[in-house]
PDB file of C-alpha atoms in Angstrom:
ATOM      1  CA  MET A 554       7.772  -6.685 -15.689  1.00 61.00           C
ATOM      2  CA  ASP A 555       6.220  -4.048 -17.875  1.00 66.00           C
ATOM      3  CA  ARG A 556       8.636  -1.151 -18.176  1.00 70.00           C
ATOM      4  CA  ASP A 557       5.850   1.301 -19.056  1.00 73.00           C
ATOM      5  CA  LEU A 558       4.191   0.297 -15.822  1.00 74.00           C
ATOM      6  CA  ILE A 559       7.442   0.708 -13.905  1.00 78.00           C
ATOM      7  CA  PHE A 560       7.909   4.228 -15.339  1.00 78.00           C
ATOM      8  CA  ASP A 561       4.315   5.093 -14.418  1.00 80.00           C
ATOM      9  CA  ILE A 562       4.874   3.948 -10.702  1.00 84.00           C
ATOM     10  CA  LEU A 563       8.159   5.554 -10.481  1.00 84.00           C
ATOM     11  CA  GLY A 564       6.666   8.880 -11.788  1.00 86.00           C
ATOM     12  CA  ALA A 565       3.929   8.597  -9.112  1.00 85.00           C
ATOM     13  CA  VAL A 566       6.531   7.901  -6.407  1.00 88.00           C
ATOM     14  CA  GLN A 567       8.586  10.928  -7.529  1.00 86.00           C
ATOM     15  CA  ARG A 568       5.460  13.249  -7.479  1.00 88.00           C
ATOM     16  CA  ILE A 569       4.535  11.980  -3.858  1.00 88.00           C
ATOM     17  CA  ASP A 570       8.144  12.650  -2.819  1.00 85.00           C
ATOM     18  CA  GLN A 571       7.907  16.324  -4.015  1.00 86.00           C
ATOM     19  CA  VAL A 572       5.267  17.062  -1.417  1.00 84.00           C
ATOM     20  CA  THR A 573       5.492  17.190   2.404  1.00 83.00           C
ATOM     21  CA  VAL A 574       1.869  17.849   3.470  1.00 88.00           C
ATOM     22  CA  ALA A 575       0.085  14.721   4.472  1.00 88.00           C
ATOM     23  CA  GLU A 576      -3.266  15.782   2.749  1.00 88.00           C
ATOM     24  CA  VAL A 577      -1.404  16.514  -0.433  1.00 89.00           C
ATOM     25  CA  ILE A 578       0.345  13.271  -0.431  1.00 89.00           C
ATOM     26  CA  VAL A 579      -2.995  11.344  -0.161  1.00 89.00           C
ATOM     27  CA  ALA A 580      -4.515  13.456  -2.778  1.00 89.00           C
ATOM     28  CA  GLU A 581      -1.509  12.558  -5.140  1.00 89.00           C
ATOM     29  CA  LEU A 582      -2.074   8.917  -4.168  1.00 90.00           C
ATOM     30  CA  CYS A 583      -5.798   9.025  -5.173  1.00 89.00           C
ATOM     31  CA  THR A 584      -4.882  10.939  -8.405  1.00 88.00           C
ATOM     32  CA  CYS A 585      -2.461   8.178  -9.251  1.00 87.00           C
ATOM     33  CA  LEU A 586      -5.205   5.445  -8.590  1.00 91.00           C
ATOM     34  CA  GLN A 587      -8.057   7.345 -10.425  1.00 90.00           C
ATOM     35  CA  ARG A 588      -7.526   5.122 -13.427  1.00 88.00           C
ATOM     36  CA  TYR A 589      -8.612   2.218 -11.396  1.00 92.00           C
ATOM     37  CA  GLY A 590     -11.705   3.999 -10.072  1.00 93.00           C
ATOM     38  CA  PHE A 591     -10.419   4.983  -6.596  1.00 93.00           C
ATOM     39  CA  THR A 592     -11.603   8.449  -5.459  1.00 91.00           C
ATOM     40  CA  ALA A 593     -11.111   8.497  -1.688  1.00 92.00           C
ATOM     41  CA  GLY A 594      -8.495   7.295   0.899  1.00 92.00           C
ATOM     42  CA  LEU A 595      -7.839   6.978   4.567  1.00 94.00           C
ATOM     43  CA  ILE A 596      -4.528   6.357   6.300  1.00 95.00           C
ATOM     44  CA  THR A 597      -4.974   5.521  10.019  1.00 95.00           C
ATOM     45  CA  ARG A 598      -3.435   3.585  12.871  1.00 94.00           C
ATOM     46  CA  LEU A 599      -5.641   0.949  14.247  1.00 95.00           C
ATOM     47  CA  PRO A 600      -6.373   1.082  18.025  1.00 91.00           C
ATOM     48  CA  VAL A 601      -8.439  -1.552  19.759  1.00 90.00           C
ATOM     49  CA  PRO A 602     -12.042  -1.682  18.458  1.00 88.00           C
ATOM     50  CA  HIS A 603     -13.631  -0.295  21.584  1.00 88.00           C
ATOM     51  CA  ASP A 604     -11.486   2.837  21.630  1.00 88.00           C
ATOM     52  CA  LYS A 605     -14.042   5.706  21.333  1.00 83.00           C
ATOM     53  CA  HIS A 606     -11.384   8.138  20.388  1.00 89.00           C
ATOM     54  CA  TRP A 607      -9.974   6.083  17.464  1.00 91.00           C
ATOM     55  CA  PHE A 608     -10.297   9.079  15.167  1.00 90.00           C
ATOM     56  CA  GLU A 609      -7.298  10.723  17.065  1.00 91.00           C
ATOM     57  CA  GLN A 610      -5.165   8.012  15.379  1.00 92.00           C
ATOM     58  CA  ILE A 611      -6.099   9.136  11.853  1.00 93.00           C
ATOM     59  CA  ILE A 612      -3.136  10.225   9.980  1.00 92.00           C
ATOM     60  CA  VAL A 613      -4.875  11.675   6.926  1.00 92.00           C
ATOM     61  CA  ASN A 614      -8.544  11.381   5.736  1.00 93.00           C
ATOM     62  CA  SER A 615      -9.994  11.988   2.306  1.00 92.00           C
ATOM     63  CA  TRP A 616     -13.317  10.278   2.995  1.00 93.00           C
ATOM     64  CA  PRO A 617     -16.349  12.257   1.960  1.00 93.00           C
ATOM     65  CA  ARG A 618     -17.180  14.356   5.024  1.00 94.00           C
ATOM     66  CA  SER A 619     -20.737  13.060   5.103  1.00 96.00           C
ATOM     67  CA  TRP A 620     -19.555   9.533   5.430  1.00 95.00           C
ATOM     68  CA  TYR A 621     -16.911  10.284   8.048  1.00 95.00           C
ATOM     69  CA  GLU A 622     -19.372  12.061  10.223  1.00 95.00           C
ATOM     70  CA  HIS A 623     -21.981   9.371   9.816  1.00 96.00           C
ATOM     71  CA  TYR A 624     -19.361   6.636  10.439  1.00 95.00           C
ATOM     72  CA  ASN A 625     -18.345   8.271  13.782  1.00 93.00           C
ATOM     73  CA  ALA A 626     -21.859   9.150  14.856  1.00 93.00           C
ATOM     74  CA  GLN A 627     -22.895   5.508  14.456  1.00 94.00           C
ATOM     75  CA  GLY A 628     -19.917   4.049  16.115  1.00 93.00           C
ATOM     76  CA  HIS A 629     -18.995   1.925  13.080  1.00 95.00           C
ATOM     77  CA  TYR A 630     -15.384   1.790  13.890  1.00 95.00           C
ATOM     78  CA  ARG A 631     -15.924  -0.812  16.622  1.00 94.00           C
ATOM     79  CA  HIS A 632     -17.721  -3.082  14.074  1.00 95.00           C
ATOM     80  CA  ASP A 633     -15.654  -2.293  10.877  1.00 96.00           C
ATOM     81  CA  PRO A 634     -14.657  -5.574   9.228  1.00 96.00           C
ATOM     82  CA  CYS A 635     -11.988  -3.876   7.180  1.00 96.00           C
ATOM     83  CA  ALA A 636     -10.276  -2.533  10.328  1.00 96.00           C
ATOM     84  CA  GLU A 637     -10.656  -6.004  12.138  1.00 95.00           C
ATOM     85  CA  ARG A 638      -9.036  -7.841   9.232  1.00 96.00           C
ATOM     86  CA  SER A 639      -6.302  -5.245   8.830  1.00 97.00           C
ATOM     87  CA  ARG A 640      -5.098  -5.906  12.425  1.00 95.00           C
ATOM     88  CA  ARG A 641      -4.519  -9.564  11.822  1.00 93.00           C
ATOM     89  CA  THR A 642      -3.145  -9.678   8.257  1.00 95.00           C
ATOM     90  CA  VAL A 643      -0.256  -8.217   6.272  1.00 92.00           C
ATOM     91  CA  ASP A 644      -1.746  -8.975   2.870  1.00 93.00           C
ATOM     92  CA  PRO A 645      -3.826  -6.390   0.811  1.00 94.00           C
ATOM     93  CA  PHE A 646      -7.523  -7.423   0.290  1.00 95.00           C
ATOM     94  CA  PHE A 647     -10.500  -6.072  -1.412  1.00 94.00           C
ATOM     95  CA  TRP A 648     -13.602  -5.092   0.523  1.00 94.00           C
ATOM     96  CA  SER A 649     -15.482  -7.585  -1.696  1.00 92.00           C
ATOM     97  CA  GLU A 650     -13.637 -10.377   0.081  1.00 92.00           C
ATOM     98  CA  LEU A 651     -15.505  -9.455   3.214  1.00 90.00           C
ATOM     99  CA  THR A 652     -18.888  -8.739   1.730  1.00 77.00           C
ATOM    100  CA  ASN A 653     -18.811 -12.280  -0.096  1.00 77.00           C
ATOM    101  CA  GLN A 654     -18.673 -13.942   3.293  1.00 78.00           C
ATOM    102  CA  PRO A 655     -20.984 -13.978   6.329  1.00 79.00           C
ATOM    103  CA  LEU A 656     -20.536 -10.922   8.568  1.00 84.00           C
ATOM    104  CA  GLY A 657     -22.075  -9.924  11.858  1.00 88.00           C
ATOM    105  CA  ARG A 658     -25.239  -7.739  11.573  1.00 90.00           C
ATOM    106  CA  ARG A 659     -23.382  -4.464  12.552  1.00 93.00           C
ATOM    107  CA  SER A 660     -20.463  -5.315  10.311  1.00 94.00           C
ATOM    108  CA  ASP A 661     -22.892  -5.858   7.439  1.00 93.00           C
ATOM    109  CA  VAL A 662     -24.413  -2.403   8.167  1.00 95.00           C
ATOM    110  CA  VAL A 663     -21.073  -0.738   7.986  1.00 95.00           C
ATOM    111  CA  MET A 664     -20.305  -2.036   4.458  1.00 94.00           C
ATOM    112  CA  HIS A 665     -23.915  -1.563   3.205  1.00 94.00           C
ATOM    113  CA  GLU A 666     -23.913   2.061   4.537  1.00 96.00           C
ATOM    114  CA  ALA A 667     -20.408   2.759   2.956  1.00 95.00           C
ATOM    115  CA  ALA A 668     -21.960   1.812  -0.341  1.00 94.00           C
ATOM    116  CA  GLU A 669     -24.883   4.166   0.114  1.00 94.00           C
ATOM    117  CA  PHE A 670     -22.329   7.029   0.693  1.00 94.00           C
ATOM    118  CA  GLY A 671     -20.512   6.246  -2.641  1.00 93.00           C
ATOM    119  CA  LEU A 672     -17.802   3.968  -1.297  1.00 94.00           C
ATOM    120  CA  ARG A 673     -19.116   0.816  -2.783  1.00 93.00           C
ATOM    121  CA  GLN A 674     -15.778  -0.983  -3.397  1.00 94.00           C
ATOM    122  CA  GLY A 675     -12.309  -0.596  -1.917  1.00 94.00           C
ATOM    123  CA  LEU A 676      -8.908  -2.112  -1.197  1.00 95.00           C
ATOM    124  CA  CYS A 677      -7.096  -2.148   2.166  1.00 97.00           C
ATOM    125  CA  VAL A 678      -3.312  -2.279   2.481  1.00 96.00           C
ATOM    126  CA  PRO A 679      -2.478  -3.216   6.100  1.00 96.00           C
ATOM    127  CA  ILE A 680       0.896  -1.998   7.500  1.00 94.00           C
ATOM    128  CA  HIS A 681       2.540  -3.792  10.416  1.00 90.00           C
ATOM    129  CA  SER A 682       5.813  -2.306  11.803  1.00 82.00           C
ATOM    130  CA  PRO A 683       7.911  -3.357  14.836  1.00 77.00           C
ATOM    131  CA  PHE A 684       7.180  -1.426  17.956  1.00 70.00           C
ATOM    132  CA  ALA A 685       4.091   0.274  16.431  1.00 80.00           C
ATOM    133  CA  SER A 686       0.389  -0.270  16.343  1.00 85.00           C
ATOM    134  CA  PRO A 687      -1.040  -1.674  13.116  1.00 93.00           C
ATOM    135  CA  SER A 688      -1.903   0.901  10.479  1.00 95.00           C
ATOM    136  CA  VAL A 689      -3.882   0.626   7.091  1.00 96.00           C
ATOM    137  CA  VAL A 690      -4.113   2.509   3.936  1.00 96.00           C
ATOM    138  CA  THR A 691      -7.513   2.069   2.371  1.00 95.00           C
ATOM    139  CA  VAL A 692      -8.631   3.389  -1.035  1.00 95.00           C
ATOM    140  CA  SER A 693     -12.066   3.223  -2.286  1.00 94.00           C
ATOM    141  CA  GLY A 694     -14.610   4.366  -4.832  1.00 92.00           C
ATOM    142  CA  GLU A 695     -18.072   3.839  -6.378  1.00 91.00           C
ATOM    143  CA  PHE A 696     -16.863   1.254  -8.915  1.00 91.00           C
ATOM    144  CA  ILE A 697     -13.174   0.103  -9.089  1.00 91.00           C
ATOM    145  CA  ASN A 698     -11.616  -1.809 -11.933  1.00 91.00           C
ATOM    146  CA  LEU A 699      -8.425  -3.359 -10.516  1.00 88.00           C
ATOM    147  CA  PRO A 700      -7.153  -6.612 -11.930  1.00 86.00           C
ATOM    148  CA  PRO A 701      -5.745  -8.805  -9.181  1.00 83.00           C
ATOM    149  CA  ALA A 702      -2.347  -8.758 -10.899  1.00 82.00           C
ATOM    150  CA  THR A 703      -2.185  -5.031 -10.345  1.00 86.00           C
ATOM    151  CA  ILE A 704      -2.566  -5.210  -6.589  1.00 90.00           C
ATOM    152  CA  PRO A 705       1.183  -4.989  -6.059  1.00 89.00           C
ATOM    153  CA  VAL A 706       1.003  -1.588  -7.918  1.00 88.00           C
ATOM    154  CA  VAL A 707      -1.392  -0.226  -5.455  1.00 90.00           C
ATOM    155  CA  GLU A 708       0.367  -1.763  -2.559  1.00 92.00           C
ATOM    156  CA  THR A 709       3.639  -0.133  -3.639  1.00 91.00           C
ATOM    157  CA  LEU A 710       2.080   3.217  -3.890  1.00 92.00           C
ATOM    158  CA  ALA A 711       0.095   2.982  -0.674  1.00 93.00           C
ATOM    159  CA  LEU A 712       3.222   1.975   1.251  1.00 92.00           C
ATOM    160  CA  HIS A 713       5.198   4.726  -0.307  1.00 91.00           C
ATOM    161  CA  ALA A 714       2.593   7.323   0.491  1.00 92.00           C
ATOM    162  CA  PHE A 715       2.467   6.049   4.190  1.00 93.00           C
ATOM    163  CA  ARG A 716       6.323   6.299   4.519  1.00 88.00           C
ATOM    164  CA  ALA A 717       6.459   9.649   2.911  1.00 90.00           C
ATOM    165  CA  ILE A 718       3.991  11.047   5.470  1.00 90.00           C
ATOM    166  CA  GLN A 719       6.096   9.463   8.256  1.00 85.00           C
ATOM    167  CA  ARG A 720       9.270  11.035   6.870  1.00 82.00           C
ATOM    168  CA  SER A 721       7.601  14.509   6.475  1.00 79.00           C
ATOM    169  CA  GLN A 722       6.302  14.248  10.164  1.00 75.00           C
ATOM    170  CA  ASN A 723       9.679  12.961  11.527  1.00 72.00           C
ATOM    171  CA  GLY A 724      11.832  15.258   9.367  1.00 64.00           C
ATOM    172  CA  LYS A 725      13.751  12.173   8.225  1.00 59.00           C
ATOM    173  CA  HIS A 726      15.032  11.441   4.718  1.00 59.00           C
ATOM    174  CA  ASP A 727      16.248   8.206   3.098  1.00 57.00           C
ATOM    175  CA  PRO A 728      20.013   7.699   3.308  1.00 54.00           C
ATOM    176  CA  GLY A 729      21.777   8.201  -0.066  1.00 60.00           C
ATOM    177  CA  ALA A 730      24.448   5.516   0.320  1.00 70.00           C
ATOM    178  CA  PRO A 731      23.945   2.377  -1.744  1.00 75.00           C
ATOM    179  CA  ILE A 732      22.859  -0.658   0.514  1.00 87.00           C
ATOM    180  CA  LEU A 733      22.437  -3.464  -2.044  1.00 90.00           C
ATOM    181  CA  SER A 734      25.316  -5.875  -2.951  1.00 92.00           C
ATOM    182  CA  GLY A 735      26.394  -6.329  -6.480  1.00 90.00           C
ATOM    183  CA  ARG A 736      24.723  -9.537  -6.921  1.00 92.00           C
ATOM    184  CA  GLU A 737      21.472  -8.105  -5.504  1.00 93.00           C
ATOM    185  CA  ARG A 738      21.512  -5.297  -7.864  1.00 91.00           C
ATOM    186  CA  GLU A 739      22.204  -7.730 -10.799  1.00 93.00           C
ATOM    187  CA  ILE A 740      19.297  -9.918  -9.838  1.00 93.00           C
ATOM    188  CA  LEU A 741      16.989  -6.952  -9.299  1.00 91.00           C
ATOM    189  CA  GLN A 742      18.140  -5.490 -12.682  1.00 91.00           C
ATOM    190  CA  TRP A 743      17.055  -8.771 -14.425  1.00 92.00           C
ATOM    191  CA  THR A 744      13.744  -8.637 -12.438  1.00 91.00           C
ATOM    192  CA  SER A 745      13.076  -5.136 -13.721  1.00 88.00           C
ATOM    193  CA  ALA A 746      13.538  -6.630 -17.177  1.00 86.00           C
ATOM    194  CA  GLY A 747      10.692  -8.987 -16.653  1.00 85.00           C
ATOM    195  CA  LYS A 748      12.617 -12.124 -15.951  1.00 90.00           C
ATOM    196  CA  THR A 749      11.333 -14.674 -13.488  1.00 91.00           C
ATOM    197  CA  ALA A 750      13.478 -16.026 -10.686  1.00 93.00           C
ATOM    198  CA  TRP A 751      13.913 -19.179 -12.559  1.00 95.00           C
ATOM    199  CA  GLU A 752      15.026 -17.470 -15.624  1.00 94.00           C
ATOM    200  CA  ILE A 753      17.402 -15.392 -13.674  1.00 93.00           C
ATOM    201  CA  SER A 754      18.819 -18.518 -12.134  1.00 93.00           C
ATOM    202  CA  CYS A 755      19.503 -19.865 -15.611  1.00 93.00           C
ATOM    203  CA  ILE A 756      21.138 -16.640 -16.829  1.00 92.00           C
ATOM    204  CA  LEU A 757      23.467 -16.268 -13.940  1.00 92.00           C
ATOM    205  CA  ASP A 758      24.083 -19.993 -13.539  1.00 92.00           C
ATOM    206  CA  ILE A 759      23.031 -20.005  -9.830  1.00 93.00           C
ATOM    207  CA  SER A 760      20.355 -21.851  -8.078  1.00 93.00           C
ATOM    208  CA  LEU A 761      16.635 -20.791  -7.845  1.00 94.00           C
ATOM    209  CA  HIS A 762      16.987 -20.835  -4.066  1.00 94.00           C
ATOM    210  CA  THR A 763      19.936 -18.444  -4.272  1.00 94.00           C
ATOM    211  CA  VAL A 764      17.934 -16.031  -6.413  1.00 94.00           C
ATOM    212  CA  ASN A 765      14.850 -16.104  -4.164  1.00 93.00           C
ATOM    213  CA  THR A 766      17.106 -15.647  -1.092  1.00 94.00           C
ATOM    214  CA  HIS A 767      18.663 -12.531  -2.659  1.00 93.00           C
ATOM    215  CA  LEU A 768      15.318 -11.103  -3.586  1.00 94.00           C
ATOM    216  CA  LYS A 769      14.064 -11.672   0.051  1.00 92.00           C
ATOM    217  CA  ASN A 770      17.211  -9.905   1.282  1.00 92.00           C
ATOM    218  CA  VAL A 771      16.475  -7.042  -1.157  1.00 92.00           C
ATOM    219  CA  ARG A 772      12.908  -6.672   0.125  1.00 89.00           C
ATOM    220  CA  TYR A 773      14.146  -6.562   3.724  1.00 88.00           C
ATOM    221  CA  LYS A 774      16.926  -3.908   2.941  1.00 89.00           C
ATOM    222  CA  LEU A 775      14.574  -1.714   0.984  1.00 88.00           C
ATOM    223  CA  GLY A 776      11.563  -2.227   3.186  1.00 86.00           C
ATOM    224  CA  ALA A 777       9.618  -3.462   0.155  1.00 88.00           C
ATOM    225  CA  ALA A 778       6.289  -5.283   0.167  1.00 85.00           C
ATOM    226  CA  ASN A 779       6.744  -7.085  -3.060  1.00 88.00           C
ATOM    227  CA  ARG A 780       9.051  -7.442  -6.064  1.00 89.00           C
ATOM    228  CA  THR A 781       7.429  -4.539  -7.917  1.00 88.00           C
ATOM    229  CA  HIS A 782       8.046  -2.409  -4.775  1.00 89.00           C
ATOM    230  CA  SER A 783      11.557  -3.662  -4.642  1.00 90.00           C
ATOM    231  CA  VAL A 784      12.212  -2.508  -8.240  1.00 89.00           C
ATOM    232  CA  VAL A 785      10.616   0.857  -7.860  1.00 87.00           C
ATOM    233  CA  GLU A 786      12.297   1.616  -4.644  1.00 87.00           C
ATOM    234  CA  ALA A 787      15.792   0.587  -6.093  1.00 89.00           C
ATOM    235  CA  LEU A 788      15.190   2.824  -9.023  1.00 87.00           C
ATOM    236  CA  ARG A 789      14.234   5.653  -6.700  1.00 85.00           C
ATOM    237  CA  ARG A 790      17.492   5.245  -4.774  1.00 85.00           C
ATOM    238  CA  ASN A 791      19.523   4.794  -7.934  1.00 84.00           C
ATOM    239  CA  GLU A 792      20.573   1.313  -7.059  1.00 89.00           C
ATOM    240  CA  ILE A 793      19.682   0.088 -10.469  1.00 86.00           C
ATOM    241  CA  GLN A 794      18.824   1.776 -13.842  1.00 83.00           C
ATOM    242  CA  LEU A 795      16.280   0.936 -16.526  1.00 74.00           C
TER     243      LEU A 795
END
C-alpha cells in the first residue's frame, strides 16, 4: 500500500473531521477528489422510486442548481438508473457501467441529460446500514480520470464524509478507547506497509485464512468498507502508526 497515498487520504479525512457543516464537508470531499475530475456531489437517502417528495431525503447537495431543478421538474428520480442500482448493491460503480448496457427510454434520458448539464461521468458509493433506508454518495464531473484500482480511495472518503455528516447531525463522536486486538493491529500494520495477506501469513507464521479472518474482523469493528479504509480509520483512531 502506497504510504504517500495513505498520507493523502488521512490528510483529507482529518480536514473533513475539522468541519461540522454538511455543505462544507461535501465541498471538502469534492476538493479532495478534484484531481480525478470530480466537481459535484450529492448525498441522499433513497426512498422508493415513486416518492414524489424524494428530495426531502437529500442530506446535502452540490449538484449544479440548473441540473437539480431540471431533474426534479422532469421527475427523473423515478427513472434514475443510478438510484435504482444503488438500492440493490453495496459495491461502488461508475455511471459508465450503466450507460454501456441497455437502459429503458426514460433512464437513458436521465443519463443523457445529466451529460448535457456537465455531469457526463460519475461514481456512486451505495451505503446500506441496519435499520436505515439505503443511501448513496455520488460524485461526478464532465470528465473523470479514476483508475479502477483507486476506487477504494474514493469509497473511503465518501463513507467518511457520510459518517462525518451523521456525527455532526447527531452530536456523536467516535469513542477514543482502542477496539482492536494486538494481533489485529499487527496484521493491519503490515497491511499499511503494503504486504499482501499471503505475505503477512508468512511473516507471522500463521495461516492465510487466519489473516483474512482478522482483516474481516477489523473491517467490522471499524465499520470499514475495504482494507484501505481499515488502515485509514485505524490511523485516525491511533490504533496503528506509520
